[in-house]
mmCIF file of C-alpha atoms in Angstrom:
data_model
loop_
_atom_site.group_PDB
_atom_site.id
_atom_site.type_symbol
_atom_site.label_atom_id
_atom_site.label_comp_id
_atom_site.label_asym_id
_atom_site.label_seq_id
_atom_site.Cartn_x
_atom_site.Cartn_y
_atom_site.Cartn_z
ATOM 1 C CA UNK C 10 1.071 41.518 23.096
ATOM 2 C CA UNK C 11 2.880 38.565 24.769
ATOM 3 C CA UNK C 12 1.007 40.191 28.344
ATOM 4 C CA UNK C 13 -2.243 39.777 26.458
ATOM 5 C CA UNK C 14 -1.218 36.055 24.995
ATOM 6 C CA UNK C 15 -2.215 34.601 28.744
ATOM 7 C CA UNK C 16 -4.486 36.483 29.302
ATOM 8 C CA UNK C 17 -8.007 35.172 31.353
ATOM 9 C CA UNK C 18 -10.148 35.326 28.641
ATOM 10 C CA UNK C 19 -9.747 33.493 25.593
ATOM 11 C CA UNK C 20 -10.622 35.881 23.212
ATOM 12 C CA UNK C 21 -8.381 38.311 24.347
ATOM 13 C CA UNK C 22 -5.739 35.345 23.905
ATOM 14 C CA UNK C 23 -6.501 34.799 20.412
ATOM 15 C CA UNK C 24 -6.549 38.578 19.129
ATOM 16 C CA UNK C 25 -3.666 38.988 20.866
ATOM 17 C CA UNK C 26 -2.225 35.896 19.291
ATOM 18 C CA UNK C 27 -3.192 37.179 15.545
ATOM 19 C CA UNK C 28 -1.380 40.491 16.131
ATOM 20 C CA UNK C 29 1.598 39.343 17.101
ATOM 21 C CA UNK C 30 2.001 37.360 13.876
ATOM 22 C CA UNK C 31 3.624 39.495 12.138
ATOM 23 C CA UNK C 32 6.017 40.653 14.468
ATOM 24 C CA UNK C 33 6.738 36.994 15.834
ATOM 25 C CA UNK C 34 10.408 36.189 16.938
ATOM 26 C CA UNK C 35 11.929 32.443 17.663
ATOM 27 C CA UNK C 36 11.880 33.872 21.251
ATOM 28 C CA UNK C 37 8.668 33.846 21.211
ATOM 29 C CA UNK C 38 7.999 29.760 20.727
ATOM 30 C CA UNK C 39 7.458 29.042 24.554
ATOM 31 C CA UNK C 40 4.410 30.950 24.646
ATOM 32 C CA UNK C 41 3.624 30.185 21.249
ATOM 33 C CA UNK C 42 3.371 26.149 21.718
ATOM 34 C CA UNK C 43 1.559 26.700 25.200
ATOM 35 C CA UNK C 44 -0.855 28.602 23.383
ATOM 36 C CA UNK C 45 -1.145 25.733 20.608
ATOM 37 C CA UNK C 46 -2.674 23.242 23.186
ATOM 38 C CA UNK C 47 -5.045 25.870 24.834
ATOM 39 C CA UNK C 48 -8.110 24.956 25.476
ATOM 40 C CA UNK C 49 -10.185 27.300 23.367
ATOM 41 C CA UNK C 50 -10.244 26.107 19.963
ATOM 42 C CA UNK C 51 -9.642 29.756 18.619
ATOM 43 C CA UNK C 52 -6.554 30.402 20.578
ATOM 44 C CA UNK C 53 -5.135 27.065 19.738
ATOM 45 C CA UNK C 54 -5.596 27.978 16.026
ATOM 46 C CA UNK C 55 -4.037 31.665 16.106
ATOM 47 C CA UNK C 56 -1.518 29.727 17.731
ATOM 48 C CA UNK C 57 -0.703 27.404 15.103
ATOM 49 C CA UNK C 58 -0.702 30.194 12.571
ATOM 50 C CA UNK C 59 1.738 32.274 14.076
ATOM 51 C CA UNK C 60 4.511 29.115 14.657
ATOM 52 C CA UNK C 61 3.412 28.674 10.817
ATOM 53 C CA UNK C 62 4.908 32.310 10.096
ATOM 54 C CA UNK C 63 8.054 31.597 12.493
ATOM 55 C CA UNK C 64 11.021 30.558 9.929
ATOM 56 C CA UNK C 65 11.939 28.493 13.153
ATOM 57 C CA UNK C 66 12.714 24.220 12.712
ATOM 58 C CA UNK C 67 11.712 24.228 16.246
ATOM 59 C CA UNK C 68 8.312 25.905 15.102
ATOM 60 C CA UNK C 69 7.571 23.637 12.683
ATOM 61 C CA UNK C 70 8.562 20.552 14.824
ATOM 62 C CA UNK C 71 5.944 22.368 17.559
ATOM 63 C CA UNK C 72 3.196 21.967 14.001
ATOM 64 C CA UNK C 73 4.255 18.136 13.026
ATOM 65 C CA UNK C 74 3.711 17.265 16.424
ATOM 66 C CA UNK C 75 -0.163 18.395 15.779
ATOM 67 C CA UNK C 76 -0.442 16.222 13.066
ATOM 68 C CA UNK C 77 0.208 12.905 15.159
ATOM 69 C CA UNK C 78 -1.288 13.872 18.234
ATOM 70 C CA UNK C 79 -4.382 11.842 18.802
ATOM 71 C CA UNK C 80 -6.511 14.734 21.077
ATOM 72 C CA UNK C 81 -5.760 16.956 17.659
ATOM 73 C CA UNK C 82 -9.270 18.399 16.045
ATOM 74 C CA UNK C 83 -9.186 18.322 12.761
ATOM 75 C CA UNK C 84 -9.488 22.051 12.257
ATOM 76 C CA UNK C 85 -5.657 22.084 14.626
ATOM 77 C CA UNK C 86 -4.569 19.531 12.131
ATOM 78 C CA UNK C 87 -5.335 21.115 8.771
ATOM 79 C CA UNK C 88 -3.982 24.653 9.855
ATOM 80 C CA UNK C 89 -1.165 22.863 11.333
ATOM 81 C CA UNK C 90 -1.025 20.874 7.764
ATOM 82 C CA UNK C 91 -1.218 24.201 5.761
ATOM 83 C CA UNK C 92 1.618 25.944 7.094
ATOM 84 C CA UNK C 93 3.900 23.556 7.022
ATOM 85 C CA UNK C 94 2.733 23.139 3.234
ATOM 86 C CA UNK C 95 3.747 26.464 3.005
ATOM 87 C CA UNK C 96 7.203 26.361 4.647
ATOM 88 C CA UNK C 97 7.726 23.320 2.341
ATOM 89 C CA UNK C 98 8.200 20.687 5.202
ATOM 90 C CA UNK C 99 6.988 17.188 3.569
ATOM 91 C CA UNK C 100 5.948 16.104 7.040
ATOM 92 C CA UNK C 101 2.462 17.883 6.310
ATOM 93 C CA UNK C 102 2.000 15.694 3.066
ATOM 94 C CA UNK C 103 -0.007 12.733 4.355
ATOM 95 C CA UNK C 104 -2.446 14.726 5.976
ATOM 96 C CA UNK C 105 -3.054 17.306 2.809
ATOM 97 C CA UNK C 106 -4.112 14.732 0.746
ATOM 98 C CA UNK C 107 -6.818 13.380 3.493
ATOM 99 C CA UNK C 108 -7.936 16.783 3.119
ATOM 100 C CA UNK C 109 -7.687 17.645 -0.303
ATOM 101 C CA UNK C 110 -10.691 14.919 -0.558
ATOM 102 C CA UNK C 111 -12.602 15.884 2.086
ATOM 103 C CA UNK C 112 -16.303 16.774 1.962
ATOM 104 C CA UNK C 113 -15.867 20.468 3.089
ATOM 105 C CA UNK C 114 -14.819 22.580 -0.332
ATOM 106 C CA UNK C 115 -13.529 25.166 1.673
ATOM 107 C CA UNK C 116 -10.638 22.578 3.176
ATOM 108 C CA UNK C 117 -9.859 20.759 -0.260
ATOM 109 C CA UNK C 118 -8.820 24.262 -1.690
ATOM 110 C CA UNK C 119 -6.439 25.053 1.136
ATOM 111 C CA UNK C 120 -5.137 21.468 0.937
ATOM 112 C CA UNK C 121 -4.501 22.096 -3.006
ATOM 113 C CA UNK C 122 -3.153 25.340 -2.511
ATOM 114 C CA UNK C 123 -0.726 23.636 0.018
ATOM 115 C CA UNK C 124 0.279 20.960 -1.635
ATOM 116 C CA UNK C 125 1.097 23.076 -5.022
ATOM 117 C CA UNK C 126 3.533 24.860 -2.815
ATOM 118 C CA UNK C 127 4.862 21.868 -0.911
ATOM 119 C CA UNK C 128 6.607 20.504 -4.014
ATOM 120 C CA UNK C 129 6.553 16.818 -2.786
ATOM 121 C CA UNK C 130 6.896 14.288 -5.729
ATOM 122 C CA UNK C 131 4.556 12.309 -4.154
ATOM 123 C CA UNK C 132 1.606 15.173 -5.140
ATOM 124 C CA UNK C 133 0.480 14.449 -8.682
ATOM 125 C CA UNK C 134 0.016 11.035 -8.259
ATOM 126 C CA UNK C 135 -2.209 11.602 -4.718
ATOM 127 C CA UNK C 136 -4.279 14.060 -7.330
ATOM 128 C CA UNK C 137 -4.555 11.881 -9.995
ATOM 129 C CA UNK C 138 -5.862 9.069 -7.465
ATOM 130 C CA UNK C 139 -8.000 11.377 -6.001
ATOM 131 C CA UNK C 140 -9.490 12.832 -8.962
ATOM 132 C CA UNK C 141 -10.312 9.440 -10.699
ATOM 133 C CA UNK C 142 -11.930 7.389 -7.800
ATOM 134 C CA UNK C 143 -15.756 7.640 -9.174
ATOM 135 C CA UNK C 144 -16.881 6.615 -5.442
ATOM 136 C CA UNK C 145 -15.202 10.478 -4.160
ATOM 137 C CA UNK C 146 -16.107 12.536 -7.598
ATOM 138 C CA UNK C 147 -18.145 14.550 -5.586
ATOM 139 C CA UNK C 148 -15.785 15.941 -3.958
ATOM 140 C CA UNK C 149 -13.343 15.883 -6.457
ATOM 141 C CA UNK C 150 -12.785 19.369 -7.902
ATOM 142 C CA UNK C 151 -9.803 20.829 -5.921
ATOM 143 C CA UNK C 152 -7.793 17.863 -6.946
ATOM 144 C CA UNK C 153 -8.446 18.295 -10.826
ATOM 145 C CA UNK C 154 -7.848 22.014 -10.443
ATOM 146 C CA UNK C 155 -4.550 20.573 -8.683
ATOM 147 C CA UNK C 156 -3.549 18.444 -11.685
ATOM 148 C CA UNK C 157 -4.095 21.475 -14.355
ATOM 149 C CA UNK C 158 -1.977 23.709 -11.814
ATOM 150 C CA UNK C 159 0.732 21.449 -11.600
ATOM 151 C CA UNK C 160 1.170 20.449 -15.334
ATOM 152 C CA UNK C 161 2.516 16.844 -14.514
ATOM 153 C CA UNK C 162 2.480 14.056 -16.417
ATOM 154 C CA UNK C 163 -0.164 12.468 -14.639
ATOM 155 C CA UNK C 164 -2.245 15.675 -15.210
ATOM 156 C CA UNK C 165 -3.620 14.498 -19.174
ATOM 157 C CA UNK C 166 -4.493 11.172 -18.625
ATOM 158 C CA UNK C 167 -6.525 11.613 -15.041
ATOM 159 C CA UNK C 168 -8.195 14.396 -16.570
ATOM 160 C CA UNK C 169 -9.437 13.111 -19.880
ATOM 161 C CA UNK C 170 -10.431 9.708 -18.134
ATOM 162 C CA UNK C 171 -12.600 11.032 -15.422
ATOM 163 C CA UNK C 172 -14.021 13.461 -18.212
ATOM 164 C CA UNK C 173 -14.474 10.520 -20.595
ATOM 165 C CA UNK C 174 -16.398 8.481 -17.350
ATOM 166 C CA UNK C 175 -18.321 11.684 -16.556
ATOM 167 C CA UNK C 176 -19.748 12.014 -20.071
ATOM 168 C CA UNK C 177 -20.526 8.001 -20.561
ATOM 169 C CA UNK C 178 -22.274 7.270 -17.556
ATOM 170 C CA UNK C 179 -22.508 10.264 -14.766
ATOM 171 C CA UNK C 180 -24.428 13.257 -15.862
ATOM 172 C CA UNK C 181 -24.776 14.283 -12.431
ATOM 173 C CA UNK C 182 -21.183 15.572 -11.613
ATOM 174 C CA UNK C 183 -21.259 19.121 -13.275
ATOM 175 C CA UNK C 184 -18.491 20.667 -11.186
ATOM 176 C CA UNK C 185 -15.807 17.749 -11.370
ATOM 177 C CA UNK C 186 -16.859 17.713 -15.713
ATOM 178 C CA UNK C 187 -16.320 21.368 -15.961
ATOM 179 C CA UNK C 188 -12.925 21.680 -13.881
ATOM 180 C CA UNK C 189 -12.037 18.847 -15.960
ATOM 181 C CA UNK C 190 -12.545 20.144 -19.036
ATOM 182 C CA UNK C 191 -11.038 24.052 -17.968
ATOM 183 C CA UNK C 192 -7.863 22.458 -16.693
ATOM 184 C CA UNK C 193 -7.310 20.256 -19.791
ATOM 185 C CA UNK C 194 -8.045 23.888 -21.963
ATOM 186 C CA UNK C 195 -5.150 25.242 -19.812
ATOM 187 C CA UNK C 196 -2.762 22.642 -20.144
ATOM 188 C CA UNK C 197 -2.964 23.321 -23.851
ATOM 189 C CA UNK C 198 -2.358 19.734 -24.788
ATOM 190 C CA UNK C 199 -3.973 18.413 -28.335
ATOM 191 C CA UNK C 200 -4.816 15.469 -26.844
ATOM 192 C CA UNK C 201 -7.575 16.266 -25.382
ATOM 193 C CA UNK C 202 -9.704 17.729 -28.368
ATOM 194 C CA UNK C 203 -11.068 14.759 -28.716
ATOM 195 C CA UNK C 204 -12.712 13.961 -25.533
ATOM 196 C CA UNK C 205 -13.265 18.449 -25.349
ATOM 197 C CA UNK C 206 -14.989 17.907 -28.866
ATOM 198 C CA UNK C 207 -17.648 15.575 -27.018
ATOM 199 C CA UNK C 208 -18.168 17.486 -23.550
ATOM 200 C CA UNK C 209 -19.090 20.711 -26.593
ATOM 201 C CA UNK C 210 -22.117 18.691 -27.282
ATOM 202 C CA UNK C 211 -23.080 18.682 -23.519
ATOM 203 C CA UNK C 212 -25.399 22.243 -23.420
ATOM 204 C CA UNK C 213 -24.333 22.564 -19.642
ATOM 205 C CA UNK C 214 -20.587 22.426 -20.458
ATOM 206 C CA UNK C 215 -20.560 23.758 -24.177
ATOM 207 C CA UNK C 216 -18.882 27.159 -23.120
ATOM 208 C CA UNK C 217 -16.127 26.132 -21.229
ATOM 209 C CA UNK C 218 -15.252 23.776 -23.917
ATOM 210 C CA UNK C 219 -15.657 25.570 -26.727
ATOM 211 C CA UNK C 220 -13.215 27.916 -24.899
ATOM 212 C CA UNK C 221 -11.144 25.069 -24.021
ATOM 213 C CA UNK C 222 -10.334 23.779 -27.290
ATOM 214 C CA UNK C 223 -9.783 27.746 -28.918
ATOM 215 C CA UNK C 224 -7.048 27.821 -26.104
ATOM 216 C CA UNK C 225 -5.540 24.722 -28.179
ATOM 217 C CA UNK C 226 -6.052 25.561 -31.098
ATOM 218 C CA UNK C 227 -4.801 23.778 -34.157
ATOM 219 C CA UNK C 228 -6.905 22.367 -37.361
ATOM 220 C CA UNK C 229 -8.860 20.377 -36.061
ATOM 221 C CA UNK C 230 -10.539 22.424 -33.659
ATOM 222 C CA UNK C 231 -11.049 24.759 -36.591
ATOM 223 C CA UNK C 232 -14.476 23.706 -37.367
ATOM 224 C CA UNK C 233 -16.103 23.064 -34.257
ATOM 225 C CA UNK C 234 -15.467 26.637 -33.697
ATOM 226 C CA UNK C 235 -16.517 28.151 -36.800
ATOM 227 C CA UNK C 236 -19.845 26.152 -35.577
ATOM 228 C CA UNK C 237 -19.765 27.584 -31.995
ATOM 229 C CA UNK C 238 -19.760 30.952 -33.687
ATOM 230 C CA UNK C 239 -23.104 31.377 -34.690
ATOM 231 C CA UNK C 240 -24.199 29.680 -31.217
ATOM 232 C CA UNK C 241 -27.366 30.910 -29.053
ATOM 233 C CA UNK C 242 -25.439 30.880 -26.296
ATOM 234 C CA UNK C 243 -23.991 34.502 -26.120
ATOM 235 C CA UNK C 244 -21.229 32.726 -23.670
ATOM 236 C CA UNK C 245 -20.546 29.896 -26.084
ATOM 237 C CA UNK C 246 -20.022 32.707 -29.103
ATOM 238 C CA UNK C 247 -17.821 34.737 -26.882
ATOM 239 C CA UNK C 248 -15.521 31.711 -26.048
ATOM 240 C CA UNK C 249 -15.903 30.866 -30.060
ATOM 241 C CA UNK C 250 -14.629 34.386 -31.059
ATOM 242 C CA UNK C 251 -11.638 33.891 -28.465
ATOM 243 C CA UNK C 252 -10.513 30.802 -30.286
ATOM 244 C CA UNK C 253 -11.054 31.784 -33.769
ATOM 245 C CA UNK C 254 -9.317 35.336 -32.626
ATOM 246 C CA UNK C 255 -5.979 33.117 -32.926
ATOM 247 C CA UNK C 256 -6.302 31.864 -36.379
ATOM 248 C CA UNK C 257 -4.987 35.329 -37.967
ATOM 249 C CA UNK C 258 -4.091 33.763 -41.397
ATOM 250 C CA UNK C 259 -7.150 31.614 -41.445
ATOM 251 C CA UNK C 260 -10.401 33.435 -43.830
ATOM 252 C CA UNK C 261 -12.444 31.103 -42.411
ATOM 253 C CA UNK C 262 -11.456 32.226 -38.952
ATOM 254 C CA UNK C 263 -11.196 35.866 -40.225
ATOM 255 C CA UNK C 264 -14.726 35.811 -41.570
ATOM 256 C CA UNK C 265 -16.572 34.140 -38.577
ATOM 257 C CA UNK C 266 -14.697 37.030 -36.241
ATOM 258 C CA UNK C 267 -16.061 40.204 -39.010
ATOM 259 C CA UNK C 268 -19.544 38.661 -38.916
ATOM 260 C CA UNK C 269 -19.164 38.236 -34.661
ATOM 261 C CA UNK C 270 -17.596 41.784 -33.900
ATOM 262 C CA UNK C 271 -20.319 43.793 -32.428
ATOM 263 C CA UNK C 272 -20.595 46.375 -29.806
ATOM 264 C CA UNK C 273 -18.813 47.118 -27.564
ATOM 265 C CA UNK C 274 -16.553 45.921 -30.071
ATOM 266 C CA UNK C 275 -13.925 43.686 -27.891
ATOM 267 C CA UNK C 276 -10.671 44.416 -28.419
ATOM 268 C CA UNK C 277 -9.238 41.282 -28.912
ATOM 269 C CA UNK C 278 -11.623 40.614 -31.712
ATOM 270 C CA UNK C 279 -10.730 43.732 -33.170
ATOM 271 C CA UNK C 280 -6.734 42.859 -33.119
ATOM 272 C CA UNK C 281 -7.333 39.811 -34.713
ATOM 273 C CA UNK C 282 -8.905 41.840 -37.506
ATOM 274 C CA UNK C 283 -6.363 44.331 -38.518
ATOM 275 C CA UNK C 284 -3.531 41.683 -38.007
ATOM 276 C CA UNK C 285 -5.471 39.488 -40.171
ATOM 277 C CA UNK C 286 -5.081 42.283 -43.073
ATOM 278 C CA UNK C 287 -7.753 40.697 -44.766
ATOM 279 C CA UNK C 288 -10.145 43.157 -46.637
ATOM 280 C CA UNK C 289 -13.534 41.662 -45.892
ATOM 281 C CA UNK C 290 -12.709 43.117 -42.064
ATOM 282 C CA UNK C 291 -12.481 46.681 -43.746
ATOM 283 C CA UNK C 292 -16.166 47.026 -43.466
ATOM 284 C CA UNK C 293 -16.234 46.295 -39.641
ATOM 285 C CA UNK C 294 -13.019 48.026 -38.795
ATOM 286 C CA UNK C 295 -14.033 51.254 -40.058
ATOM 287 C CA UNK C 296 -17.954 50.877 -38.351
ATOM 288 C CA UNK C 297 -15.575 50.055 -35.279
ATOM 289 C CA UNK C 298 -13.483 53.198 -35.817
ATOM 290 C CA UNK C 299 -16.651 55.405 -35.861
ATOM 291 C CA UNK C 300 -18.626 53.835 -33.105
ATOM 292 C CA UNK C 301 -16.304 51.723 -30.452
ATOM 293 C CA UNK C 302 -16.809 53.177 -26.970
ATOM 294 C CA UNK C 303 -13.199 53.009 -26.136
ATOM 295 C CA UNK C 304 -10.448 55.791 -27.807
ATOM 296 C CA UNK C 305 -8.011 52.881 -27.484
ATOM 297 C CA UNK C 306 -9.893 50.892 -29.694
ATOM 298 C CA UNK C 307 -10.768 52.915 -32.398
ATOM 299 C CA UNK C 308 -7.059 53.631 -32.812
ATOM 300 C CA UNK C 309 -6.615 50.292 -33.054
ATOM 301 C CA UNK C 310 -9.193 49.915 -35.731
ATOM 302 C CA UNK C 311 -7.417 52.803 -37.796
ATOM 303 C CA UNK C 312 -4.502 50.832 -38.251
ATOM 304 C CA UNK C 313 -5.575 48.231 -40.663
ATOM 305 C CA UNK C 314 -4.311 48.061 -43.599
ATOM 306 C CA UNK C 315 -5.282 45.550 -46.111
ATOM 307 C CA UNK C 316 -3.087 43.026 -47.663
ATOM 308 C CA UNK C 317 -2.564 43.712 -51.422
ATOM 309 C CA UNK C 318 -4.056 41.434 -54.194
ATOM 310 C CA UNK C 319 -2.113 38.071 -54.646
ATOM 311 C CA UNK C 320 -1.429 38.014 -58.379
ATOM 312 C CA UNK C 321 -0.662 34.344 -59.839
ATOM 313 C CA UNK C 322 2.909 34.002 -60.203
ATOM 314 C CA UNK C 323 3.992 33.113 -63.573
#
């Protein structure tokens, strides 16, 4: 492989490049950095991934060196970037959060997947920047999907304000609304029902939320649920039944979930059931027992058992 690394023509130099990846050695960084300022963009690049895979300071020095030098193409720098993200080297910081805004998807979601491994301090507040500057919200998704990955402090407030902008006054941002409103259903935090209770009354984003808000959970998500239930949306009934699916002691919730449970009889509707012990699920369970397409199921259906009457204590 290291024969075929100077090889005449560059394509040979690149494949020859990838394969030795794997087996790459600290010996190995000569050729490796004279490969990284070849002039074929494509050997360059195989370059700079296989110094990333070294576990070498001098091959990351060889990739922070990228990052500063002027000649540097912006594809050398973000590869360069990305694998010292990886390796955890803060050096690659600056340059990650350039790119998690960029205009080209494809680079914000290597940047964010970078940056959630680089552990710098510095990375929630870049994100929360980032994802509330209305000028860039076009191009904000990777750093919202950033903030709900990273669970930081700045990761409630960013997200409900640009949610609470993007329902006021720009209608036009679907993608930034609906990571917003996914990542705040994954961080869990009550908070947000309110500002999730509004983006359920936006048809385009009434699904996610409605999911969203049953991954929360609590009373007062209770009845916008209940309401979601008996959507037209097939999706916004499914999410509905997901939610309600965790209020076992609730009839309300128990009730909504009997009247839902339909072929092919999903099974997490159908635990929520028999843990519910409530007896106006008998009726479904035992249709579910008889007719569910899955063995697994239907033996899950058989073991209900309803509660016994509550008598009035003296």
């Amino acid at each position: 492989m290291l024969r075929h690394c100077g090889h005449q023509v560059p394509r040979v130099r690149a494949l020859a490049l990838t394969l030795l990846g794997p087996a790459a050695d600290p010996e190995h960084l000569g050729v490796l950095t004279a490969a990284a300022g070849d002039l074929d963009a494509d050997t360059r690049q195989a370059a700079l991934v296989t110094l990333g895979r070294l576990d070498h300071p001098a091959a990351r020095d060889a990739l922070a060196d990228v990052l500063t030098e002027p000649s540097r193409s912006l594809g050398d720098r973000e590869i360069a970037a990305v694998m010292l993200g990886r390796a955890g080297d803060r050096r690659a910081f600056e340059t990650l959060v350039l790119l998690l805004n960029h205009r080209d998807a494809h680079r914000n979601a290597s940047a964010a997947e970078a940056l959630a491994r680089l552990g710098d301090p510095r990375t929630a507040r870049a994100a929360a920047t980032l994802a509330t500057n209305r000028l860039r919200i076009a191009y904000a998704l990777a750093a919202v999907r950033l903030l709900g990955r990273m669970r930081a402090p700045e990761s409630l407030p960013a997200l409900t304000s640009t949610l609470t902008w993007l329902l006021d006054e720009d209608r036009t941002a679907y993608q930034a609304a609906a990571g917003c409103v996914e990542e705040l259903g994954r961080l869990g935090d009550a908070r947000a029902v309110p500002v999730l209770t509004r983006a359920a009354g936006d048809p385009r984003l009434r699904a996610a939320a409605v999911d969203s808000l049953g991954r929360i959970g609590g009373p007062e998500v209770l009845g916008t649920l209940l309401e979601a239930a008996s959507d037209e949306d097939p999706d916004v009934r499914g999410a509905a039944a997901r939610g309600l699916a965790r209020y076992e002691d609730e009839p309300r919730a128990t009730a909504a979930l009997a009247e839902s449970c339909a072929p092919p009889y999903p099974r997490r509707i159908v635990r929520a059931l028999v843990r519910s012990g409530d007896p106006v699920a008998a009726p479904v369970l035992a249709a579910v027992g008889d007719g569910a397409p899955s063995a697994a199921t239907r033996r899950l259906a058989g073991r209900f058992r309803p509660d016994p009457p509550r008598t009035a204590t003296p």
